[in-house]
PDB file of C-alpha atoms and ligand atoms in Angstrom:
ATOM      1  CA  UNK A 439    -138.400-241.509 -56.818  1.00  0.00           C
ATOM      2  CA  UNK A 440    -139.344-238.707 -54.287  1.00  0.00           C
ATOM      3  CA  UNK A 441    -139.854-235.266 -54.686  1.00  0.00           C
ATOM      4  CA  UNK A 442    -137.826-231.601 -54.044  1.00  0.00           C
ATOM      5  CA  UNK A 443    -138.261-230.270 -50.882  1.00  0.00           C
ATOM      6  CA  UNK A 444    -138.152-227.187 -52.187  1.00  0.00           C
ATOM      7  CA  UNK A 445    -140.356-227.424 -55.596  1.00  0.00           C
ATOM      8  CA  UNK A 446    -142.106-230.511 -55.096  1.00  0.00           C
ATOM      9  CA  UNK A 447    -141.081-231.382 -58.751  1.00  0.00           C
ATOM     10  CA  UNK A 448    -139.937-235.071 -58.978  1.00  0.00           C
ATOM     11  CA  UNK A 449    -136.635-236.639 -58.755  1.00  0.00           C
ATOM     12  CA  UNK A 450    -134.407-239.791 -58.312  1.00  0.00           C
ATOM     13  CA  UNK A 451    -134.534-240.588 -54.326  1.00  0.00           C
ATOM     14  CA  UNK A 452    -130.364-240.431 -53.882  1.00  0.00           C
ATOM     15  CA  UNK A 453    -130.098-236.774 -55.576  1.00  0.00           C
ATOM     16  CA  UNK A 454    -128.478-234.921 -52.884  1.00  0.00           C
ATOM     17  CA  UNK A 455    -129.165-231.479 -54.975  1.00  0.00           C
ATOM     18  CA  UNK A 456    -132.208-230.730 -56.697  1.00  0.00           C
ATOM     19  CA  UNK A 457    -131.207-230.309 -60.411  1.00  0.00           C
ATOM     20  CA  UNK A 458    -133.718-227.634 -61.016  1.00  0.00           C
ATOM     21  CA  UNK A 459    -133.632-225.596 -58.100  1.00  0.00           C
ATOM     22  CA  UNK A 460    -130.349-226.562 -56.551  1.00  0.00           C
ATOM     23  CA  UNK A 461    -131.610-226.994 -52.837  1.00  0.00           C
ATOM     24  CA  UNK A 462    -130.311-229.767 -50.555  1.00  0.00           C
ATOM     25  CA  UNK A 463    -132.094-232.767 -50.778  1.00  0.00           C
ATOM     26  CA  UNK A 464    -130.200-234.640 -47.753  1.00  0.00           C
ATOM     27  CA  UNK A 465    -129.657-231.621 -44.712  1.00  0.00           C
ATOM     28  CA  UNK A 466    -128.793-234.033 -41.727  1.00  0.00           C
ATOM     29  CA  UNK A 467    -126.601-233.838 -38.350  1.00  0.00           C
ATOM     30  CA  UNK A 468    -123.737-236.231 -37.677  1.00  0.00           C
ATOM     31  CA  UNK A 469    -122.612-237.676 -33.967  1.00  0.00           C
ATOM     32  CA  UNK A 470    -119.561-239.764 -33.550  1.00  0.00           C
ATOM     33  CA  UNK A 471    -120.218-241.812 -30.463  1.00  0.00           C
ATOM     34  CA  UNK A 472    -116.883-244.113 -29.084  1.00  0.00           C
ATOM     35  CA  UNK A 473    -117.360-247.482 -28.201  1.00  0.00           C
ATOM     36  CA  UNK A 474    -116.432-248.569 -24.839  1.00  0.00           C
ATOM     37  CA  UNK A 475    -113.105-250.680 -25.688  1.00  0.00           C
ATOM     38  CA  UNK A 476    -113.356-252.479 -22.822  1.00  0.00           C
ATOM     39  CA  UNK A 477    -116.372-254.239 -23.430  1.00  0.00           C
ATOM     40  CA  UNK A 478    -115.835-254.465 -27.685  1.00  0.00           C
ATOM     41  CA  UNK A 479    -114.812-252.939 -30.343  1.00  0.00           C
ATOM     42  CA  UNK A 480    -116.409-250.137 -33.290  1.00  0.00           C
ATOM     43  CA  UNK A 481    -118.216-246.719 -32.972  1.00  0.00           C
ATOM     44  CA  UNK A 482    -121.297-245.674 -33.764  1.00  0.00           C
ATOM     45  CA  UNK A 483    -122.203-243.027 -35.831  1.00  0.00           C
ATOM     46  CA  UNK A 484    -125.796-241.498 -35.961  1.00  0.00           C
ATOM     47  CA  UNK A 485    -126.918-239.229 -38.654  1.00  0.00           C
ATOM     48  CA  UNK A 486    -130.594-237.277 -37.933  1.00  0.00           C
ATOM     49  CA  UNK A 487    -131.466-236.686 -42.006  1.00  0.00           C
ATOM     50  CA  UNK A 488    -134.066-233.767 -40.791  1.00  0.00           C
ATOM     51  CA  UNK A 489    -135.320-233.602 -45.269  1.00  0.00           C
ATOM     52  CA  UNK A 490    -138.183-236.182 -46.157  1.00  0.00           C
ATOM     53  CA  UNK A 491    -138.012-238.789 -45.476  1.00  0.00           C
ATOM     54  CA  UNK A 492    -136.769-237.666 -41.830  1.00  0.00           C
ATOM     55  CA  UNK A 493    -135.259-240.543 -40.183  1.00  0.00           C
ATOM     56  CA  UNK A 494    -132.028-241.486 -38.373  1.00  0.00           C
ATOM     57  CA  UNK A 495    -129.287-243.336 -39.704  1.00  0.00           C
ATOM     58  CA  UNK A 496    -127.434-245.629 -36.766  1.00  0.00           C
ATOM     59  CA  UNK A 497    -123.924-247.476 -38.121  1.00  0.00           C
ATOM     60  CA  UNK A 498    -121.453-249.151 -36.380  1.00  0.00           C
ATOM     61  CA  UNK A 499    -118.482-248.901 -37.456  1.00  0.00           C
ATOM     62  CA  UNK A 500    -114.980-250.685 -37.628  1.00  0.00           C
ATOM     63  CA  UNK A 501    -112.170-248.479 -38.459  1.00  0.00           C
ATOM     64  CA  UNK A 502    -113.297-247.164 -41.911  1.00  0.00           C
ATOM     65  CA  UNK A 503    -115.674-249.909 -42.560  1.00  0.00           C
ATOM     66  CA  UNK A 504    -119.582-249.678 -41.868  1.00  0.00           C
ATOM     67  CA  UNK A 505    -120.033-253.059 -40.281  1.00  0.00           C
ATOM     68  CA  UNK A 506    -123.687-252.491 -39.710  1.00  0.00           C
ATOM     69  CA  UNK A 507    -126.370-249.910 -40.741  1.00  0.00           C
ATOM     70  CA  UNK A 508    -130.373-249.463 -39.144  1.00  0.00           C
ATOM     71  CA  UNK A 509    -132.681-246.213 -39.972  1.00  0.00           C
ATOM     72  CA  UNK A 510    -135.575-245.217 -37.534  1.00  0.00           C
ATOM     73  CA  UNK A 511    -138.260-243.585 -38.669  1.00  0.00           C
ATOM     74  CA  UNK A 512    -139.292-240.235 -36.421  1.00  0.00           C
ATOM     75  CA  UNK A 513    -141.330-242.113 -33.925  1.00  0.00           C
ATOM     76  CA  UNK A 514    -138.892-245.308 -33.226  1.00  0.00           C
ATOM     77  CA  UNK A 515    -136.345-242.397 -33.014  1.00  0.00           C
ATOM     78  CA  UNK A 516    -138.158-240.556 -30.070  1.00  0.00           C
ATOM     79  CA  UNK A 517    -138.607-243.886 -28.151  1.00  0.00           C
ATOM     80  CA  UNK A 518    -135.183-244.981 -28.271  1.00  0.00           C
ATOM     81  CA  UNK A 519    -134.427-241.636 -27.293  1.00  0.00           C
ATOM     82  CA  UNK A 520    -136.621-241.626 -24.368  1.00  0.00           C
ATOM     83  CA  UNK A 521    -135.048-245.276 -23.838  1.00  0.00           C
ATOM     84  CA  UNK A 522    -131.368-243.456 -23.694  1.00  0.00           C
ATOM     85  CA  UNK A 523    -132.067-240.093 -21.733  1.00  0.00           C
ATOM     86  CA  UNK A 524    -134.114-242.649 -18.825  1.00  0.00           C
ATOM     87  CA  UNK A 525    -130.855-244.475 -18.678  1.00  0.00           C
ATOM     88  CA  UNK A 526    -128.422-241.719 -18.131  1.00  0.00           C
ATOM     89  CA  UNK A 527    -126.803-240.116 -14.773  1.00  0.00           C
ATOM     90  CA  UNK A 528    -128.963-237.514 -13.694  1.00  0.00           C
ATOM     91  CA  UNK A 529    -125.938-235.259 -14.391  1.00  0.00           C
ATOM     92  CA  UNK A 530    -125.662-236.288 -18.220  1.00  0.00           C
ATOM     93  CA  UNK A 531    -129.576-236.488 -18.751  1.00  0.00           C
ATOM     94  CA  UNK A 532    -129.207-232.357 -17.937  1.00  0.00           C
ATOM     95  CA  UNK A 533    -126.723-232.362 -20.824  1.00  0.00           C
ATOM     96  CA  UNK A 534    -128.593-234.687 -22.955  1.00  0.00           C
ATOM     97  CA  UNK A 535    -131.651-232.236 -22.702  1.00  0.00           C
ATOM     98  CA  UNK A 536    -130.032-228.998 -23.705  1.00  0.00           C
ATOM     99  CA  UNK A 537    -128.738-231.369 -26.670  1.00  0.00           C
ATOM    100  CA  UNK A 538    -132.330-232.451 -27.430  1.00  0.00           C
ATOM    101  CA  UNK A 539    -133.685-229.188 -27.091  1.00  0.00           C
ATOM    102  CA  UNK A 540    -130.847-227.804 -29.691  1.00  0.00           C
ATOM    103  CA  UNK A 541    -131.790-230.216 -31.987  1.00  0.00           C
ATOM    104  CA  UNK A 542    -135.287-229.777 -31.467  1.00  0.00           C
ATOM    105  CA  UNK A 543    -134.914-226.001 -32.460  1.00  0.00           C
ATOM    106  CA  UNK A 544    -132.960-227.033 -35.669  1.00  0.00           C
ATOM    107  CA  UNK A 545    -135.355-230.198 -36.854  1.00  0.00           C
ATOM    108  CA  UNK A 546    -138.136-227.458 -36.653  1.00  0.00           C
ATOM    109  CA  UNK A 547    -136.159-224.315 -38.505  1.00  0.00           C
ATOM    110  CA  UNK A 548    -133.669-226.424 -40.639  1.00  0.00           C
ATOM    111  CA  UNK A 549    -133.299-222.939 -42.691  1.00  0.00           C
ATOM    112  CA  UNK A 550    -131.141-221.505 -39.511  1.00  0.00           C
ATOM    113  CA  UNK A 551    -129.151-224.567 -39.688  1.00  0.00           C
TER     114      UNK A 551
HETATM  115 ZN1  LIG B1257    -136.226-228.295 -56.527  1.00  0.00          ZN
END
């Protein structure tokens, strides 16, 4: 059981709509990421839920099969994206910044999104 984002009245954690207000519940930003075939096999998807509880979703996926799901919470999120932007080219971690900062900009104004 959590609560509206909107009206704070209560209601059942997996309602995507509230049924009294009718805001979204669930606002979040999907990535497809393709898995280097050479090395295995599956993607990875990543969805940033940016409604309470914020977290990111990571699955792996096989075809149309989820083989394997994780959630970070906010803070594990920022680490492992630290982790990922120290590892990157010089000329992708200039690309992975404008990214970050565009999602920074719509995590903090979700209403513009
Ligand atoms: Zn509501």
């Amino acid at each position: 059981v959590g609560e509206c984002a909107e009206c704070r009245r209560r209601l059942e954690a997996e309602f995507r709509y509230c049924p009294d207000c009718g805001s979204p519940q669930r606002i979040k930003i999907v990535e497809y990421f393709r898995g280097d075939r050479e090395l295995d096999e599956g993607d990875l998807r990543v969805s940033a839920y940016i409604t309470t509880p914020r977290h990111v979703r990571l699955s792996v996926w096989s075809g149309d099969r989820a083989d394997a799901v994780v959630s970070l919470d906010p803070r594990e999120t920022r680490r492992l994206a630290r982790f990922l932007v120290a590892l990157a080219p010089t000329t992708q971690r200039h690309r992975a910044t404008g990214l970050t900062r565009r999602l920074r900009a719509l995590i903090a104004s979700p209403r513009e999104f």
